[in-house]
PDB file of C-alpha atoms in Angstrom:
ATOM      1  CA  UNK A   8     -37.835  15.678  -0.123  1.00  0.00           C
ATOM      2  CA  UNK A   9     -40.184  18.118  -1.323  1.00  0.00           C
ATOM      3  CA  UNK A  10     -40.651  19.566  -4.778  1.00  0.00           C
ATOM      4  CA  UNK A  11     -37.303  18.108  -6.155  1.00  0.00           C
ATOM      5  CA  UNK A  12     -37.744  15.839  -8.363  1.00  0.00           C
ATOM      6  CA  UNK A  13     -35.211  12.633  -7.334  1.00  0.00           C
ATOM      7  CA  UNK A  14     -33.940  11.809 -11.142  1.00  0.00           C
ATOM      8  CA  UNK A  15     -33.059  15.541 -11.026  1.00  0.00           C
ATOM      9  CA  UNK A  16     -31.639  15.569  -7.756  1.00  0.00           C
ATOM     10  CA  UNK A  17     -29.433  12.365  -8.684  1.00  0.00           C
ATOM     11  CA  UNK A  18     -28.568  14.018 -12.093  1.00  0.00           C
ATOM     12  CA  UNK A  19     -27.115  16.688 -10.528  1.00  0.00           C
ATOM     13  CA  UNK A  20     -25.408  15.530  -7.767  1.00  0.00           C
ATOM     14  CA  UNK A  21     -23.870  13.162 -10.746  1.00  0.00           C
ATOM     15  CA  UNK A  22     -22.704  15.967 -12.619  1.00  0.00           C
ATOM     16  CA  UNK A  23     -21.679  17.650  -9.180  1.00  0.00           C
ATOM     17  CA  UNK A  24     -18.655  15.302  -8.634  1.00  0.00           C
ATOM     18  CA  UNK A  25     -17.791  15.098 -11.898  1.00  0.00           C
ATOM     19  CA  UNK A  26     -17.270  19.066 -12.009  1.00  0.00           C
ATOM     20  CA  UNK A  27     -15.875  18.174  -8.464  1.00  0.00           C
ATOM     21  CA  UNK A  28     -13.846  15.879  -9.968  1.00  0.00           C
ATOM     22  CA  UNK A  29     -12.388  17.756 -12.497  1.00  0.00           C
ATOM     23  CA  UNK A  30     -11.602  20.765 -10.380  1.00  0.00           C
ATOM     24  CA  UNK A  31      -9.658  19.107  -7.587  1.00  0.00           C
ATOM     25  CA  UNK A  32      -7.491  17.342 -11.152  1.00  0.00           C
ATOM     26  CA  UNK A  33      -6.652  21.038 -12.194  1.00  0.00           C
ATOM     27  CA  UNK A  34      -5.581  22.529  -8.299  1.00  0.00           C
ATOM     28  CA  UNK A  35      -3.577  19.481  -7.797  1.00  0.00           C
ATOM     29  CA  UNK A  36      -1.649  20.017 -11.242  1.00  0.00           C
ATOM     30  CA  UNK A  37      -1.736  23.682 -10.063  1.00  0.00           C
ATOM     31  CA  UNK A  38      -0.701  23.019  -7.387  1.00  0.00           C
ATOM     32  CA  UNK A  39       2.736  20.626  -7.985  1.00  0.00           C
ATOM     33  CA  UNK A  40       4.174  24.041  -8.672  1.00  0.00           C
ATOM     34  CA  UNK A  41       4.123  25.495  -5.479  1.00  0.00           C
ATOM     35  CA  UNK A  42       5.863  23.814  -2.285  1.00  0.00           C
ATOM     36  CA  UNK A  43       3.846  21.204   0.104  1.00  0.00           C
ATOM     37  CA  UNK A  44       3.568  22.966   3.819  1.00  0.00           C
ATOM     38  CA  UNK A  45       1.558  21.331   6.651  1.00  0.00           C
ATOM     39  CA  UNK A  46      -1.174  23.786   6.176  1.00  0.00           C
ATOM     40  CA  UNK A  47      -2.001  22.763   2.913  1.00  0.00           C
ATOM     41  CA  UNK A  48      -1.439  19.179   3.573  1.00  0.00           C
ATOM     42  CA  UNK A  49      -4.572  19.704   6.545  1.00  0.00           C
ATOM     43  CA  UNK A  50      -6.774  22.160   5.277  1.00  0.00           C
ATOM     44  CA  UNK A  51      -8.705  19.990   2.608  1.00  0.00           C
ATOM     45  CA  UNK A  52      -9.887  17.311   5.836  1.00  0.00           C
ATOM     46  CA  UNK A  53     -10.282  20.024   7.709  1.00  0.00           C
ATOM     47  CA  UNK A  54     -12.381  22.307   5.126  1.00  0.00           C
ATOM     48  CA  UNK A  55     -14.336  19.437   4.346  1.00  0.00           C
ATOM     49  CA  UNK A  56     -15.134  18.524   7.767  1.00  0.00           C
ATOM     50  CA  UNK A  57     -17.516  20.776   7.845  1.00  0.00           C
ATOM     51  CA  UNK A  58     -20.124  18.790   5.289  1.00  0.00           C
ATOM     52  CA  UNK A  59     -20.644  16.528   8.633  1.00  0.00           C
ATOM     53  CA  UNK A  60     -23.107  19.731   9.572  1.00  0.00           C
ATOM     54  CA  UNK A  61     -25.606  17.578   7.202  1.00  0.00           C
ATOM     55  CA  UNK A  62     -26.271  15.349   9.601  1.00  0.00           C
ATOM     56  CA  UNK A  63     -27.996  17.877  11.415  1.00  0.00           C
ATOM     57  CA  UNK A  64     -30.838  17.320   9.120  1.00  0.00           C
ATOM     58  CA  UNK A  65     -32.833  14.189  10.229  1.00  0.00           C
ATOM     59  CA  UNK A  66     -33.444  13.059   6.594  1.00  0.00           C
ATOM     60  CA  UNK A  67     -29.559  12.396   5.773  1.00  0.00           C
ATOM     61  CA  UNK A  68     -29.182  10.106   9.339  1.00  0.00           C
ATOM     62  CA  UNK A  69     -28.273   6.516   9.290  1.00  0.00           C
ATOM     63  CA  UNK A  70     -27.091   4.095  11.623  1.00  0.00           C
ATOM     64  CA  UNK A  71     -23.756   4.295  12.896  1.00  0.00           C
ATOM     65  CA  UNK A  72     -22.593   1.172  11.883  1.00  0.00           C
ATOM     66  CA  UNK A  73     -23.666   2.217   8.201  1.00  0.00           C
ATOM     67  CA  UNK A  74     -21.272   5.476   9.034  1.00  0.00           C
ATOM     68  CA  UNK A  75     -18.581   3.262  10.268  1.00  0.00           C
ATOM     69  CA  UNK A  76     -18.387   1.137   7.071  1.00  0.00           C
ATOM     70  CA  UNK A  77     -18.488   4.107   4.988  1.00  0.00           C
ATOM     71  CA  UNK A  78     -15.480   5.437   6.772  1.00  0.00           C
ATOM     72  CA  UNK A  79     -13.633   2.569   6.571  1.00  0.00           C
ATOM     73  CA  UNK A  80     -14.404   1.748   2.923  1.00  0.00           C
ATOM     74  CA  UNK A  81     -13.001   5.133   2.122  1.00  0.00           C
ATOM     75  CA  UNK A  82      -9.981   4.475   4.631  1.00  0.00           C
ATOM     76  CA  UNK A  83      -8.686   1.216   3.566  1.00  0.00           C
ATOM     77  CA  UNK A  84      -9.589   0.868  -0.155  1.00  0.00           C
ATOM     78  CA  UNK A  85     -10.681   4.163  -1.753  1.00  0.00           C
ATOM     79  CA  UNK A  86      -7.273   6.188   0.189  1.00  0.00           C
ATOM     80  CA  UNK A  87      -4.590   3.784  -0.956  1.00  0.00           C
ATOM     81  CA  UNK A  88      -4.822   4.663  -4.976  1.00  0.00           C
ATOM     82  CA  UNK A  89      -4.318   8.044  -3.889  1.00  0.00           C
ATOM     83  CA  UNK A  90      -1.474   7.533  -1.395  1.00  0.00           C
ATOM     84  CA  UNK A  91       0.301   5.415  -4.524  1.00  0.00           C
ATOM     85  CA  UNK A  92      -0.370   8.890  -6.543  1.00  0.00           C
ATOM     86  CA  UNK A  93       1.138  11.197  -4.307  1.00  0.00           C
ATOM     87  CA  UNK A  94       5.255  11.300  -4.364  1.00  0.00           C
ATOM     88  CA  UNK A  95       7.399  14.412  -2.912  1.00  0.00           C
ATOM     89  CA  UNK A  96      10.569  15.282  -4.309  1.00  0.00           C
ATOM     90  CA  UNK A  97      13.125  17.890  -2.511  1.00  0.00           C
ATOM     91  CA  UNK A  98      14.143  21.162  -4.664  1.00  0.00           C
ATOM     92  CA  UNK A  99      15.620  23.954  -3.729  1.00  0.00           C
ATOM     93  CA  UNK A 100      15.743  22.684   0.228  1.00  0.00           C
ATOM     94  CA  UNK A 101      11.827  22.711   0.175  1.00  0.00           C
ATOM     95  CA  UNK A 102       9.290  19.876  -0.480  1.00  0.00           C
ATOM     96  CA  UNK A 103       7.322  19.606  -4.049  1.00  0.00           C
ATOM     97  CA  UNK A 104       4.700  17.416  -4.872  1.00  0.00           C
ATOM     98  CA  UNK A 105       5.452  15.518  -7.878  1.00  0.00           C
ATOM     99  CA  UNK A 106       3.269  15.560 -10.816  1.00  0.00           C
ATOM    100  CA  UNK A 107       1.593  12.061 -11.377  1.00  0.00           C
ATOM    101  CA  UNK A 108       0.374  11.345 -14.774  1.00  0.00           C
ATOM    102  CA  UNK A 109      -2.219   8.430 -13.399  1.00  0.00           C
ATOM    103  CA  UNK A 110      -3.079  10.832 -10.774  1.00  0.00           C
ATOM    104  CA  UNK A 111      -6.403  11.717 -13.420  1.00  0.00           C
ATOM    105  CA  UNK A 112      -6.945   8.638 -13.942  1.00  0.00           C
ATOM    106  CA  UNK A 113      -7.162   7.626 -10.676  1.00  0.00           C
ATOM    107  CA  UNK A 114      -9.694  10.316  -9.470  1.00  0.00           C
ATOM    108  CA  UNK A 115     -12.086   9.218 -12.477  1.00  0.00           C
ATOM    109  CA  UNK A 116     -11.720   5.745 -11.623  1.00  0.00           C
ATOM    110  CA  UNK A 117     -12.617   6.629  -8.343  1.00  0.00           C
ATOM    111  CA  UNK A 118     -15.181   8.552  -9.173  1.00  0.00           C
ATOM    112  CA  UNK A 119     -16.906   5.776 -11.824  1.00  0.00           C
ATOM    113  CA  UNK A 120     -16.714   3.473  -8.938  1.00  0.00           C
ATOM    114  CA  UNK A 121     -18.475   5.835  -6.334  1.00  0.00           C
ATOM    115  CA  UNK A 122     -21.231   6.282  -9.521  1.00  0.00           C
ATOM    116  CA  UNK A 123     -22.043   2.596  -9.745  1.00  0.00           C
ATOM    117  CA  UNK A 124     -21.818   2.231  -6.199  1.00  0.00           C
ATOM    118  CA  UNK A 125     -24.572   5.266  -5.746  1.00  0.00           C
ATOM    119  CA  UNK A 126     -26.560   3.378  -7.967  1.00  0.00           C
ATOM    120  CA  UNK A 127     -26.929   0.294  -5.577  1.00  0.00           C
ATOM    121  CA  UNK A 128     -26.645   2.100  -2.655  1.00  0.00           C
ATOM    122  CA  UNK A 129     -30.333   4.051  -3.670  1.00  0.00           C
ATOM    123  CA  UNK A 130     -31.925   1.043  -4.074  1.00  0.00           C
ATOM    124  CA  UNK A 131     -31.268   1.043  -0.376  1.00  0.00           C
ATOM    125  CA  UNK A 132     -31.742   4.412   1.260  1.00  0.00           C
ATOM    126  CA  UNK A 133     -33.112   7.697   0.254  1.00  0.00           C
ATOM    127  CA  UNK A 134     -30.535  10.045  -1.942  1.00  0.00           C
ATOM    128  CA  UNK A 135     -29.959  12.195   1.219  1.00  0.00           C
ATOM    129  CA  UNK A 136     -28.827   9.648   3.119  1.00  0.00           C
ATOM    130  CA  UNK A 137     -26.886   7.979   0.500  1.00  0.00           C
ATOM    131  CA  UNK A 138     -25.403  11.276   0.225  1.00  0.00           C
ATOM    132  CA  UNK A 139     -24.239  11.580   3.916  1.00  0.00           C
ATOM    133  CA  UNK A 140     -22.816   7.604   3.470  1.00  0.00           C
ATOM    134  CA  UNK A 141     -21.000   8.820   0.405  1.00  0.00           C
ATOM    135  CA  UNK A 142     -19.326  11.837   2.365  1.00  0.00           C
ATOM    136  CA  UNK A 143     -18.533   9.708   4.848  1.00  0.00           C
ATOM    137  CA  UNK A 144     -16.930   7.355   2.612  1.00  0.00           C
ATOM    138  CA  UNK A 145     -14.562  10.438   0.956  1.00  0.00           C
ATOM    139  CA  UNK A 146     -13.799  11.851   4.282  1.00  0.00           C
ATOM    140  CA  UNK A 147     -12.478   8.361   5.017  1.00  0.00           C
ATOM    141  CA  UNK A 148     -10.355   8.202   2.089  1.00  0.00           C
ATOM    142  CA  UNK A 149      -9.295  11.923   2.044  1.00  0.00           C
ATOM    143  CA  UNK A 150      -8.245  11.743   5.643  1.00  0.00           C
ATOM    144  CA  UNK A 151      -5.762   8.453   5.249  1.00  0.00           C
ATOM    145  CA  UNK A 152      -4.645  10.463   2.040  1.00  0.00           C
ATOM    146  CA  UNK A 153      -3.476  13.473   3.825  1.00  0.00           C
ATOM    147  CA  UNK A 154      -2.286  11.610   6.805  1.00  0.00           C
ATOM    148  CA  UNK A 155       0.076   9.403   4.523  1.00  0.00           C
ATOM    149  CA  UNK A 156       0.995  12.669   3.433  1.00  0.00           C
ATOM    150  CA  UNK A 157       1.886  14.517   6.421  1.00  0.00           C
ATOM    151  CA  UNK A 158       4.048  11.399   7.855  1.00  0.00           C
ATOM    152  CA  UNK A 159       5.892  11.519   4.346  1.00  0.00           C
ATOM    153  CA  UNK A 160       6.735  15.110   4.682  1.00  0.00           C
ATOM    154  CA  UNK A 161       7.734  14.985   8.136  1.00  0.00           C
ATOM    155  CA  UNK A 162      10.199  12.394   7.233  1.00  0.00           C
ATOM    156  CA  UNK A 163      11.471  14.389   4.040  1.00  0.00           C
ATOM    157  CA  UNK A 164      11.349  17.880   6.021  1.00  0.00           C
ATOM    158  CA  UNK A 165      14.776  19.369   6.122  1.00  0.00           C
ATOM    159  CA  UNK A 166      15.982  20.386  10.142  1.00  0.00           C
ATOM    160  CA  UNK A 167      15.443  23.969   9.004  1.00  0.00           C
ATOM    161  CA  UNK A 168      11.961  23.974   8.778  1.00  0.00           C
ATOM    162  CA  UNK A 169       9.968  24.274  11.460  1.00  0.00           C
ATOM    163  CA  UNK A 170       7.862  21.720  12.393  1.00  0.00           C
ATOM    164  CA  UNK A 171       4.476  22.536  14.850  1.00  0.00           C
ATOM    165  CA  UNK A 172       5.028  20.164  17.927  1.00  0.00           C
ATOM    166  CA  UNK A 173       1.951  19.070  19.705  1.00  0.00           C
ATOM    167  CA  UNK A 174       1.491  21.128  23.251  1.00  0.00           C
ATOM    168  CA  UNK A 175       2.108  18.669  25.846  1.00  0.00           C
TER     169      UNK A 175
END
């Protein structure tokens, strides 16, 4: 891993989610305010998607079936706090996400979990490639969040908005 120093490295990719952490608590209170649209139910999956251009680099690789546990981990245990989070409400003929008070909570919670978990996990593999598992996990769970969310704002959606139909 070169000159880093792997107490460091773990340090700060510690203090990384927690400042993660803490800034996706303040957009999503930010963001209660403003209406839900498709876009912004698909751009944080999609945005994030992107982190899978670590596996490019032959230190972070790991078996697949390592990847598929990961995923699923973050699919059917780590999404469902969230999806019990996340309620819409209808004002003004659009759709508003409602503020949760344990939404905070949850995220930390989450987030203490993942810590412990990062702690056995690197007694396993190297911090790269605990890394890559650990993204894997979150895209899991951040993908089952957002499509809960989508399927509960197509059913609130009012006729009058305009919903993107697949091309057939």
């Amino acid at each position: 891993m070169g000159n880093i120093n792997p107490s460091l490295l773990h340090v700060g990719s510690t203090l990384g989610a927690v400042f993660m952490a803490l800034m996706v608590i303040f957009i999503r209170l930010k963001a209660s305010g403003r209406p839900v649209t498709i876009r912004k139910i698909w751009i944080p999956p999609l945005g994030m998607s992107t982190g899978f251009a670590m596996f490019v680099v032959p230190e972070v690789r790991f078996s697949w079936w390592w990847a598929a546990a990961a995923f699923l981990i973050g699919w059917f245990i780590f999404a469902y706090p969230l999806m019990h989070s996340t309620k819409f409400e209808e004002r003004d003929g659009r759709i508003y996400a409602q503020r949760s008070k344990s939404f905070a909570f949850i995220l930390l919670g989450l987030l203490l979990i993942r810590t412990v978990l990062h702690e056995f996990i690197n007694r396993y593999v190297s911090i790269p490639q605990s890394g890559g598992l650990f993204f894997i996990l979150a895209f899991g769970m951040i993908l089952h969040w957002r499509v809960f969310m989508y399927k509960r704002y197509i059913r609130m959606a009012p006729p009058e908005i305009p919903i993107p139909q697949p091309r057939s």
